[in-house]
Coordinates of C-alpha atoms in Angstrom, one line a residue:
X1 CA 98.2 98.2 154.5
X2 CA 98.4 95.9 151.4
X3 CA 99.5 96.8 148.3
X4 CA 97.1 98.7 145.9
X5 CA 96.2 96.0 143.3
X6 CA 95.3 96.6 139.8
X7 CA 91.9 95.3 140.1
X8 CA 91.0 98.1 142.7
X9 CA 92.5 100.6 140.1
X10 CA 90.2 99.4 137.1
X11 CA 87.5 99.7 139.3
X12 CA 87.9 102.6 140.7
X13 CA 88.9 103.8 137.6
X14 CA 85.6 102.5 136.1
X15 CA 83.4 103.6 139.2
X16 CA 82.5 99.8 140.6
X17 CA 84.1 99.7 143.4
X18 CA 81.2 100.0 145.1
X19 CA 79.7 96.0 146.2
X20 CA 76.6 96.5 144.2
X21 CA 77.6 98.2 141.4
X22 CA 80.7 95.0 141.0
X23 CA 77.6 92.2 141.8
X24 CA 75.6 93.7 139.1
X25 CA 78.9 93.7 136.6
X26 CA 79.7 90.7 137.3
X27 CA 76.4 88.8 137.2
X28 CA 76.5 90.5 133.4
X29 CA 79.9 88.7 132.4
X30 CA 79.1 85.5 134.6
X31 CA 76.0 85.3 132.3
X32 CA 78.5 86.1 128.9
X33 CA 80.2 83.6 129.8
X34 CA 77.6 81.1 130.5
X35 CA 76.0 81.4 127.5
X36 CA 79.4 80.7 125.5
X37 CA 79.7 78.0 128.0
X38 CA 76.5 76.1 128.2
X39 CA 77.6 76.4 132.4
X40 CA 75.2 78.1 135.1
X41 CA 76.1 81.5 135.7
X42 CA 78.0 81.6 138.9
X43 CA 78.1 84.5 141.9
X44 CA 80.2 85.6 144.3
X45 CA 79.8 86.9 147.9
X46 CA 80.4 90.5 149.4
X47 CA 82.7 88.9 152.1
X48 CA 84.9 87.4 148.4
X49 CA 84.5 90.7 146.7
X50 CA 86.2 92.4 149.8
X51 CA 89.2 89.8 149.9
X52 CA 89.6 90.3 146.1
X53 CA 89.7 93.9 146.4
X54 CA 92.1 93.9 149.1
X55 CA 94.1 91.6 147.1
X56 CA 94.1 88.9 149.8
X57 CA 93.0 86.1 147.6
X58 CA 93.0 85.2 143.9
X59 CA 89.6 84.0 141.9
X60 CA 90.3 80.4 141.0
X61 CA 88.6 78.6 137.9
X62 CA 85.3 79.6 136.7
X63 CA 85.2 83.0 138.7
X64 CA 88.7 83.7 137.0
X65 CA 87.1 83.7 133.3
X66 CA 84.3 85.9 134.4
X67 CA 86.6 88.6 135.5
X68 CA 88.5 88.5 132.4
X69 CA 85.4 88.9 130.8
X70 CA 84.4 91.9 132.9
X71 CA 87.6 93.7 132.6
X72 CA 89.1 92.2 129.6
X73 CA 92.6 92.0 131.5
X74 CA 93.8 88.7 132.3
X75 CA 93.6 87.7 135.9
X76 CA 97.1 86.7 136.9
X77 CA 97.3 90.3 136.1
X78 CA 94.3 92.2 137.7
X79 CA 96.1 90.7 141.1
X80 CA 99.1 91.9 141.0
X81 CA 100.6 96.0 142.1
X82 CA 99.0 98.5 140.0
X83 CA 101.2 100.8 138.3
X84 CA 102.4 103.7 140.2
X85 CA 101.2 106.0 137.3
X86 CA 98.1 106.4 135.9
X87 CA 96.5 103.6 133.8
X88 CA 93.8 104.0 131.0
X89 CA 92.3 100.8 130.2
X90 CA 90.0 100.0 127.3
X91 CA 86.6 99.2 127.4
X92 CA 86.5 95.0 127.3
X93 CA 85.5 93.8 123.6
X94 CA 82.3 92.0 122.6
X95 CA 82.6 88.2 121.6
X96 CA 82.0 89.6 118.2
X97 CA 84.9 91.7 118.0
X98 CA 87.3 89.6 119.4
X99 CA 85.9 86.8 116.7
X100 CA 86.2 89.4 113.8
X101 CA 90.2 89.5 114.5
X102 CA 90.5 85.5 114.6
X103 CA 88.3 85.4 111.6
X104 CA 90.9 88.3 109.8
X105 CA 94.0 86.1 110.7
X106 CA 92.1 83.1 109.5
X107 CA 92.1 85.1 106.1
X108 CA 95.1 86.3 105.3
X109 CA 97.8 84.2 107.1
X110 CA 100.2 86.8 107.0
X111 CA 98.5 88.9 110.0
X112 CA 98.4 88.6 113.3
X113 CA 96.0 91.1 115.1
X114 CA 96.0 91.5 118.9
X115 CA 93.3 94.1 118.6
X116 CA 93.4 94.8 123.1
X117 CA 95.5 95.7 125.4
X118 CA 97.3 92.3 126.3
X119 CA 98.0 93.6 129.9
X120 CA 97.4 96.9 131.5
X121 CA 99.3 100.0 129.7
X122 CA 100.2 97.5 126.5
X123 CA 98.4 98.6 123.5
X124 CA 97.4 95.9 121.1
X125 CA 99.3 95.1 117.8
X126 CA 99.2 93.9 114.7
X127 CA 101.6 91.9 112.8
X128 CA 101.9 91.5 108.7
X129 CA 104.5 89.1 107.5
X130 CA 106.0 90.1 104.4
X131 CA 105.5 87.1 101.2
X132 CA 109.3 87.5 100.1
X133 CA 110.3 90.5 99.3
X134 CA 109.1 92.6 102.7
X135 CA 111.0 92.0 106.0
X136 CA 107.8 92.4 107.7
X137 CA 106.6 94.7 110.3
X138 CA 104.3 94.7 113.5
X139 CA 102.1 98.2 113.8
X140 CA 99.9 99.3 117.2
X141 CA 96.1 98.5 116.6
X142 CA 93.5 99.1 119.1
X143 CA 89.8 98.1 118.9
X144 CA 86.7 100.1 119.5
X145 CA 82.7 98.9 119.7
X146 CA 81.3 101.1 116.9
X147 CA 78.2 102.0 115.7
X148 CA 76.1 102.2 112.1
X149 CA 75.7 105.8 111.4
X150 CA 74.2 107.8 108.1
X151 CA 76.2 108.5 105.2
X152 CA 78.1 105.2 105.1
X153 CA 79.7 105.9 108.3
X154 CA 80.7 104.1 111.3
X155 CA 81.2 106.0 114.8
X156 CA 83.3 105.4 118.1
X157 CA 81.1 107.0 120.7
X158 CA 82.4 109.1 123.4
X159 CA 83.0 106.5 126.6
X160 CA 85.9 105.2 124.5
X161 CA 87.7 108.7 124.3
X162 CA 89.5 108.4 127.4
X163 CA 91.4 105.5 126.3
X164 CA 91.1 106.4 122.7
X165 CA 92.6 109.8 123.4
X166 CA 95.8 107.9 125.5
X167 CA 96.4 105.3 122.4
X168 CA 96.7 108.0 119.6
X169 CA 98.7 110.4 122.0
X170 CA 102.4 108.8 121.4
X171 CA 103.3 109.7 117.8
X172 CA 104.6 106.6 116.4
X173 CA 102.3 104.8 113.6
X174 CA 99.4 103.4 115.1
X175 CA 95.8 102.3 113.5
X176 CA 92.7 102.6 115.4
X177 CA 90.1 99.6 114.2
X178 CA 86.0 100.5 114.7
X179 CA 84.3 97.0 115.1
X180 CA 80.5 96.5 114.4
X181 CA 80.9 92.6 114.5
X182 CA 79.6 90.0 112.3
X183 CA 77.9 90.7 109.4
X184 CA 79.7 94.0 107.9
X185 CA 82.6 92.0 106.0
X186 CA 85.2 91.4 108.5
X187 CA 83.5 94.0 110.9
X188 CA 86.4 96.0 111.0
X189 CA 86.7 99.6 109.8
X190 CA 90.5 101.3 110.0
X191 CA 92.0 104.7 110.5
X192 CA 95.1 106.0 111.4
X193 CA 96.0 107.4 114.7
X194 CA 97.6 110.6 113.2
X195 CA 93.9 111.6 111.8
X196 CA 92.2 110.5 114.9
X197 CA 94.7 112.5 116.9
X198 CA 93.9 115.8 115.2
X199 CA 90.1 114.9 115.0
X200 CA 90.2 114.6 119.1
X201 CA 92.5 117.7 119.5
X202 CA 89.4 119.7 117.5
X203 CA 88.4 122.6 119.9
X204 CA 84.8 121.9 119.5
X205 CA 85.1 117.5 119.1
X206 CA 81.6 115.8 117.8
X207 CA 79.9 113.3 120.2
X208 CA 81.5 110.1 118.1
X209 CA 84.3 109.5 116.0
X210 CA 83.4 109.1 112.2
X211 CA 85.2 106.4 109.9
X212 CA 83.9 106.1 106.7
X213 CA 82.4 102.8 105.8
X214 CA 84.6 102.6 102.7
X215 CA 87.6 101.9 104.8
X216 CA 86.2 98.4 106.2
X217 CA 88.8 95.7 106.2
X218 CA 88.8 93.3 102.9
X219 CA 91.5 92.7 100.4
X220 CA 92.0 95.8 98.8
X221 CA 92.5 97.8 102.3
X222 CA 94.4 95.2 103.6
X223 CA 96.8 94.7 100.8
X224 CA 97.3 98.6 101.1
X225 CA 97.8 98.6 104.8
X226 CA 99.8 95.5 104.5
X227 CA 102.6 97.0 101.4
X228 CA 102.7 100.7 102.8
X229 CA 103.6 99.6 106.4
X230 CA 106.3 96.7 105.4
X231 CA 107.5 100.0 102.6
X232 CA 107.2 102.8 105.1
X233 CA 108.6 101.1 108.5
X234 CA 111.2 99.7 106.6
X235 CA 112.5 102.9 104.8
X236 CA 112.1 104.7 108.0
X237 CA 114.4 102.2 109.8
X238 CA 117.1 102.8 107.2
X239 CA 116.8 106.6 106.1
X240 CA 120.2 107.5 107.5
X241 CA 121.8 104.6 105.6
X242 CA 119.7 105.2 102.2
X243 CA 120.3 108.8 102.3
X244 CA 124.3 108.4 102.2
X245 CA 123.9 104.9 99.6
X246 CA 121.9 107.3 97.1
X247 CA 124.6 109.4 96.9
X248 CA 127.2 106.8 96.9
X249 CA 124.8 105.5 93.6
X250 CA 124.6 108.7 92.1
X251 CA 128.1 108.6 91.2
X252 CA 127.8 105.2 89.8
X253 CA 125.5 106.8 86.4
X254 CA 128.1 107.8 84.6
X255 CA 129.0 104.3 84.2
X256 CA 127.1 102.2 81.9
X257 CA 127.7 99.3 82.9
X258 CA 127.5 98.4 87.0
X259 CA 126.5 96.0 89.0
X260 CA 126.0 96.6 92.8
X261 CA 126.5 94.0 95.2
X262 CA 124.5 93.7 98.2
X263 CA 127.9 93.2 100.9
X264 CA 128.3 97.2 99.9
X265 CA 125.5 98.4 102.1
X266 CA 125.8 96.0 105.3
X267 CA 122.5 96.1 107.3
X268 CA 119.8 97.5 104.9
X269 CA 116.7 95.7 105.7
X270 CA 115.4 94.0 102.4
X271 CA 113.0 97.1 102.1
X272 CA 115.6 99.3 102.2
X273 CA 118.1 97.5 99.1
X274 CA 114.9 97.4 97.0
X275 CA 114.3 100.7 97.5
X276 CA 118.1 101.8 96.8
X277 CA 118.4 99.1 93.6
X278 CA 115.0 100.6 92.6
X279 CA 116.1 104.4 92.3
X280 CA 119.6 103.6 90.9
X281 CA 117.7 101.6 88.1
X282 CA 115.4 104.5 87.1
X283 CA 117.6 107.2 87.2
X284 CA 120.0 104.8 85.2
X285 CA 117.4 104.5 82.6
X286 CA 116.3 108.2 82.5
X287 CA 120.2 109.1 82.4
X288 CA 120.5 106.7 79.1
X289 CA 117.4 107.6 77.6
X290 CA 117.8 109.1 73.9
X291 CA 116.2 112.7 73.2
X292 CA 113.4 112.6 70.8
X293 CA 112.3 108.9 70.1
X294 CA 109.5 107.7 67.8
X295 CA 108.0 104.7 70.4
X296 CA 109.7 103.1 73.6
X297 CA 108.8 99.9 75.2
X298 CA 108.6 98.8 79.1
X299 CA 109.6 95.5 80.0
X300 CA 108.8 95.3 84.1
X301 CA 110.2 91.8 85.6
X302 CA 107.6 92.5 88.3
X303 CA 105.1 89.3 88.5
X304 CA 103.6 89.6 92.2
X305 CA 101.9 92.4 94.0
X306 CA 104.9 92.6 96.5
X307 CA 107.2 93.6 93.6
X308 CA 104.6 95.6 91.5
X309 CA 104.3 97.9 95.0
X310 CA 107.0 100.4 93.8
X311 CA 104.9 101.4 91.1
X312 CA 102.1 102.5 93.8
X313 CA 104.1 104.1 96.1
X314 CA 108.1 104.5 95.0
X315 CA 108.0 108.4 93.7
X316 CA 111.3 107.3 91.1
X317 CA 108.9 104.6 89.7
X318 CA 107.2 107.6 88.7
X319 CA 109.7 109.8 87.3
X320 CA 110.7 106.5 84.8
X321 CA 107.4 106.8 83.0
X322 CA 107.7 110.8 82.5
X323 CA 110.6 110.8 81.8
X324 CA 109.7 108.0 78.4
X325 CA 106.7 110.0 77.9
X326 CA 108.8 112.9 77.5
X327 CA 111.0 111.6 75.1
X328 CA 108.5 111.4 72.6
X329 CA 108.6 113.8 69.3
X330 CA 105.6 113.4 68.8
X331 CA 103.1 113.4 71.8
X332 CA 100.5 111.7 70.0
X333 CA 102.8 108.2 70.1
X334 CA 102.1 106.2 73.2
X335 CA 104.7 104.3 75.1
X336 CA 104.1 100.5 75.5
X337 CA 104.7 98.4 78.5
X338 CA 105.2 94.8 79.2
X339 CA 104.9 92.1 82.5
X340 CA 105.5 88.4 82.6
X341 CA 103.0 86.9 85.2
X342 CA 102.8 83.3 85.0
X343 CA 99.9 81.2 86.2
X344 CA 102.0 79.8 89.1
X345 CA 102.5 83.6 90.5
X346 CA 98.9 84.2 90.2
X347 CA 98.2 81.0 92.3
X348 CA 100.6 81.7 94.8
X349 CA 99.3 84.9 95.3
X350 CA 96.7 85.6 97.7
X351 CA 93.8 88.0 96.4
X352 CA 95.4 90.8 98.5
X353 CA 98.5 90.9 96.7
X354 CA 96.9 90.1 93.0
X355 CA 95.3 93.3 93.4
X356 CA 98.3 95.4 94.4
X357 CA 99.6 94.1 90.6
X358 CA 96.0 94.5 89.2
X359 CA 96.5 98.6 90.7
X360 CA 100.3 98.8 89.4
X361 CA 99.2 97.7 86.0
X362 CA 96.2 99.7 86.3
X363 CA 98.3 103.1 87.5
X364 CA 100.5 102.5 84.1
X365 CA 97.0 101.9 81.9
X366 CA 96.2 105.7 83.6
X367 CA 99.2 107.1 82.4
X368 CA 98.1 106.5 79.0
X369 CA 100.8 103.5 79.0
X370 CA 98.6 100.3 77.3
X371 CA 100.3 97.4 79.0
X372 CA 100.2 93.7 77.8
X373 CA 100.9 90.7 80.5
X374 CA 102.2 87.6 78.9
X375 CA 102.2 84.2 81.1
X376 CA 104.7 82.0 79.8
X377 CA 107.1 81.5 82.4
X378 CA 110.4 81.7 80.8
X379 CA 109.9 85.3 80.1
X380 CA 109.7 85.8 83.6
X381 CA 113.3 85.6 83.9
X382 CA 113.6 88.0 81.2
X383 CA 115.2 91.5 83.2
X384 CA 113.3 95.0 82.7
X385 CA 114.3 97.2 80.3
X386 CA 113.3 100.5 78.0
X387 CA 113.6 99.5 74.5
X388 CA 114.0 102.3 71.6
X389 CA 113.3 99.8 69.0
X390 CA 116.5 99.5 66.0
X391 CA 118.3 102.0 68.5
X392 CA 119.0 101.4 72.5
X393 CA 117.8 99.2 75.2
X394 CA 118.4 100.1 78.5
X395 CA 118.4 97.1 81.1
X396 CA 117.9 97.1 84.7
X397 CA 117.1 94.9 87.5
X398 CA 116.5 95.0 90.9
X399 CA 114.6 92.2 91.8
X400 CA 114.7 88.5 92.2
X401 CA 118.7 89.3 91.9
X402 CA 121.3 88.7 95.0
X403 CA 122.7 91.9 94.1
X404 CA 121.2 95.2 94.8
X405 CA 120.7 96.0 91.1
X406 CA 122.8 95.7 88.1
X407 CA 122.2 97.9 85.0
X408 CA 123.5 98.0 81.3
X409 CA 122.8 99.9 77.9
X410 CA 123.4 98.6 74.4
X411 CA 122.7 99.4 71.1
X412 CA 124.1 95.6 69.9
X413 CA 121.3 94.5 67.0
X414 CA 121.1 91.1 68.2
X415 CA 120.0 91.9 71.6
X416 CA 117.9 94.5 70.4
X417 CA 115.9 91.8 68.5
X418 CA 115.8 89.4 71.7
X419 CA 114.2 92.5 73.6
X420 CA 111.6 93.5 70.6
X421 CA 111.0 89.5 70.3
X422 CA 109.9 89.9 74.0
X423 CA 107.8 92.6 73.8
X424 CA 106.1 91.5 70.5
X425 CA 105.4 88.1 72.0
X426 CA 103.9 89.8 75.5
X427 CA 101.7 92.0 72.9
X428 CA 100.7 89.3 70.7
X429 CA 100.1 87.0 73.7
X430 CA 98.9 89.4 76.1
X431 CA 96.4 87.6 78.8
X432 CA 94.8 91.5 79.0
X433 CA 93.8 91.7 75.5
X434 CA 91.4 94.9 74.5
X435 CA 91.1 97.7 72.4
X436 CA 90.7 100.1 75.6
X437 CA 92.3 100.3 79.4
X438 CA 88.9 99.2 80.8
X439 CA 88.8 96.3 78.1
X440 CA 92.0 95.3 78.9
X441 CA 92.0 95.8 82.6
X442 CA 88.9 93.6 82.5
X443 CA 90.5 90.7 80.7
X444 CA 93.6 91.3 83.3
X445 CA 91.4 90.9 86.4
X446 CA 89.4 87.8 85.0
X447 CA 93.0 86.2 84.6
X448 CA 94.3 87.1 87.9
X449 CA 90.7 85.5 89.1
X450 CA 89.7 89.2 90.4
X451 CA 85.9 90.1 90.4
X452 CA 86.0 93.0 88.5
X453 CA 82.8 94.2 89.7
X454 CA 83.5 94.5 92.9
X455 CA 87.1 95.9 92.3
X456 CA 85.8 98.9 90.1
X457 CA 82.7 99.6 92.7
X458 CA 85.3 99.9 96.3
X459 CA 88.2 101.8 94.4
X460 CA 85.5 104.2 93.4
X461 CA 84.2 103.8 97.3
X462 CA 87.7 104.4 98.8
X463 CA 88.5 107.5 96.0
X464 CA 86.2 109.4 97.1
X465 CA 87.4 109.9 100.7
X466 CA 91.4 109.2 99.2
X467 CA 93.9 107.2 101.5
X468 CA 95.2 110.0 103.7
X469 CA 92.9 109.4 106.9
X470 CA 93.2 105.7 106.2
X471 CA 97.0 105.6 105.6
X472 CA 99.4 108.6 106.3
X473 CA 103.6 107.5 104.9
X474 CA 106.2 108.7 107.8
X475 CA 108.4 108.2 105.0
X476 CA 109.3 110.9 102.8
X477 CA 110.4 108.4 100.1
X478 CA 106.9 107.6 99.4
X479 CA 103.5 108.5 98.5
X480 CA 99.9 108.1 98.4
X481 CA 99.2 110.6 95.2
X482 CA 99.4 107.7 92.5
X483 CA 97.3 105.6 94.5
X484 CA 94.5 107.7 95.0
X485 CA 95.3 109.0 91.2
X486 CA 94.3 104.6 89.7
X487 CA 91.9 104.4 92.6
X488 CA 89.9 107.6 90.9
X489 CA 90.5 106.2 87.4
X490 CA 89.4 102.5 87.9
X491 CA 86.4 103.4 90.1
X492 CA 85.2 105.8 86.8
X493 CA 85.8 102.7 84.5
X494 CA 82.5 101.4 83.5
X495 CA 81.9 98.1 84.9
X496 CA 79.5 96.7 82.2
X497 CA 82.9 97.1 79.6

């Protein structure tokens, strides 16, 4: 008897085994394929379905593409031995869908999405190159023909829960995509597979899937996606290692003075020594904080969206502004805060990662923090520090450096000056100028050639459902909190200021 092939296993699988139910599959994907083709649709005989299915002879040419279109497996594949366990195959993908994904990677030419299986049992992927600073990452992504439902929703109905259920099952990170083709952005809408997981496990599971139409595809989702994945997969791959280097760090405050190489932690992914460098320079500068301080000034060397990342999702980022903010005698001062972006980081920038900086500056403008961006580009050189102005600065740096960080505190009056020269110039200068956070976040997005409009009206979209069934952090060095906390506050922001 001859080998069970894996076309007999789709269709039998699929329920066209049968000669008429095949002919009249087939004649639908011959025609598919025609019409891309400008070709006459072609046909096949019983006595040729019979060989194929018994896996006595191979489709050649034309007959080849149809079946690929029918089964959305490639052929060389389809003929040879089926797996010995049991194989859930998608439902092929509309020409729309699969030309939604080219069109994505034609936009931002750091991704690569594979949005089907490649071969039987393979879930697709998607890969995200990091700009610099991330190592880059590749996650599973899987496609599904969706509908338009009410309430800004979109819906995977229930023939693709079979294989929907299967792809979600394994728990490593995954994103399920929901495809309504052209004309809806990119025609992709995203969720991850731990929510879709749950929502299928549901005793009493609705009829189809629901993803809310505010987490389509565009730049803002994508530059999320994009910086929590490179953040998360690379933490995760060194948590063992970061873990034993914190502590190794910790002993390192009472110095103030250090500098860490990057030979001392052999094999942290670049993710990981930003991470590290990152925490030991804000617990460095809440360590050599004064008590009880008049005003304090931030100087962030940040000047790209990659960088400006740890402020969205690094919790020690977070602690650093407390911490100032607590300092304070009298909680009616405000602390100030500083970036250098210069107009050849803004061009190199795609609009994805201009508005991760546009939501870092943002999250510190929440915070009560007013924040001034200068663009001359020697400043940009200039490393981060907390200035008590007349008393201490504490410098830090972490990035752009070959080191993982080096940190420093003085109270010497000439450096002083240098660092309130810097921060007068970036306030005197400032590219975000305003009397208000929405003024000046305004002025900030028409300089990083964001449309405010549009920014304002899909943070307040995407705020009120928050990130957690979009984007779920295996990592327990990060979180979503902050996000969701600037998306709320730039999606109130009136967007007439």
């Amino acid at each position: 008897m001859a080998e069970r092939t894996l076309l007999r296993a789709v269709l039998e699988q699929r329920g066209w085994a049968s000669w008429p139910v095949f002919e009249m599959q087939f004649s639908d994907a011959a025609r598919r394929v025609a019409e891309r083709t400008a070709a006459v649709p072609m046909s096949i005989s019983q006595a040729t379905f019979k060989r194929w299915l018994s896996g006595e002879r191979d489709p050649r040419s034309l007959a080849g593409v149809v079946l690929e279109e029918m089964l959305g497996v490639e052929t060389e594949l389809l003929f040879r031995p089926a797996p010995s366990h049991d194989v859930v195959l998608p439902r092929p993908l509309g020409l729309a869908t699969r030309a939604a994904a080219l069109a994505l990677d034609a936009r931002w030419g750091n991704s690569l999405l594979s949005p089907a299986c490649p071969a039987a049992g393979v879930d697709g992927s998607w890969r995200m190159e990091g700009l610099g600073l991330f190592d880059g990452t590749s996650v599973a992504a899987q496609a599904y023909e969706a509908t338009a439902l009410p309430d800004d929703l979109v819906g995977i109905g229930p023939d693709d829960y079979p294989h929907l259920r299967t792809f979600v099952r394994p728990l490593r990170r995954a994103l399920v995509l929901a495809s309504l083709g052209a004309g809806h952005g990119t025609g992709l809408f995203v969720r991850d597979a731990a929510h879709v997981r749950r929502h299928l496990e549901a005793e009493r599971p609705v009829d189809v899937l629901p993803i809310p139409a505010a987490y389509r595809l565009d730049d803002l989702t994508y530059g999320l996606i994009w910086a929590l994945t490179n953040l998360d997969d690379g933490l995760s791959a060194d948590d063992a290692a970061l873990r034993t280097g914190a502590a190794d760090l910790d002993t390192q405050l009472v110095r103030p003075l250090s500098a860490i190489a990057r030979a001392a932690f052999p094999g942290l992914s670049a993710v990981g020594a930003a991470w590290l460098g990152s925490r030991h320079c804000a617990r460095h500068t809440i360590h050599r904080l004064p008590e009880m301080v008049d005003t304090l000034a931030l100087w962030n060397r940040d000047c790209r969206g990659e960088e400006a990342a740890a402020w969205l999702f690094f919790r020690h980022q977070h602690d650093v502004v407390g911490a100032a903010r607590g300092r304070l005698a009298d909680s009616r001062a405000s602390v100030g805060s500083a970036f250098c972006v210069p107009a050849a980081a803004v061009k190199d920038s795609p609009v994805f990662e201009r508005l991760l900086l546009f939501l870092a500056i943002a999250w510190l403008e929440s915070c009560a923090v007013p924040t001034w961006v200068c663009a001359e580009p020697e400043y940009a050189q200039v490393d981060g520090f907390v200035l008590v102005p007349g008393r201490r600065a504490v410098v830090t740096n972490w990035l752009r450096t070959p080191d993982v960080c080096h940190v420093d505190v003085t109270d010497r009056k000439a450096q002083l000056r240098e660092y309130a020269d810097a921060v007068g110039h970036a306030r005197a200068h400032t590219v975000a100028a305003g009397a208000t956070p929405a003024a000046r976040l305004r002025s900030l997005a028409d300089y990083l050639e964001l449309d405010w409009s549009w920014v304002t009206r899909r943070c307040r979209e995407l705020s009120e459902y928050g990130l957690v069934d979009m984007l779920r952090p295996r990592s327990r060095l990060l979180t979503l909190s902050q996000v969701d906390f600037v998306l709320a506050f730039l999606g109130k922001l009136d967007a007439d200021v």
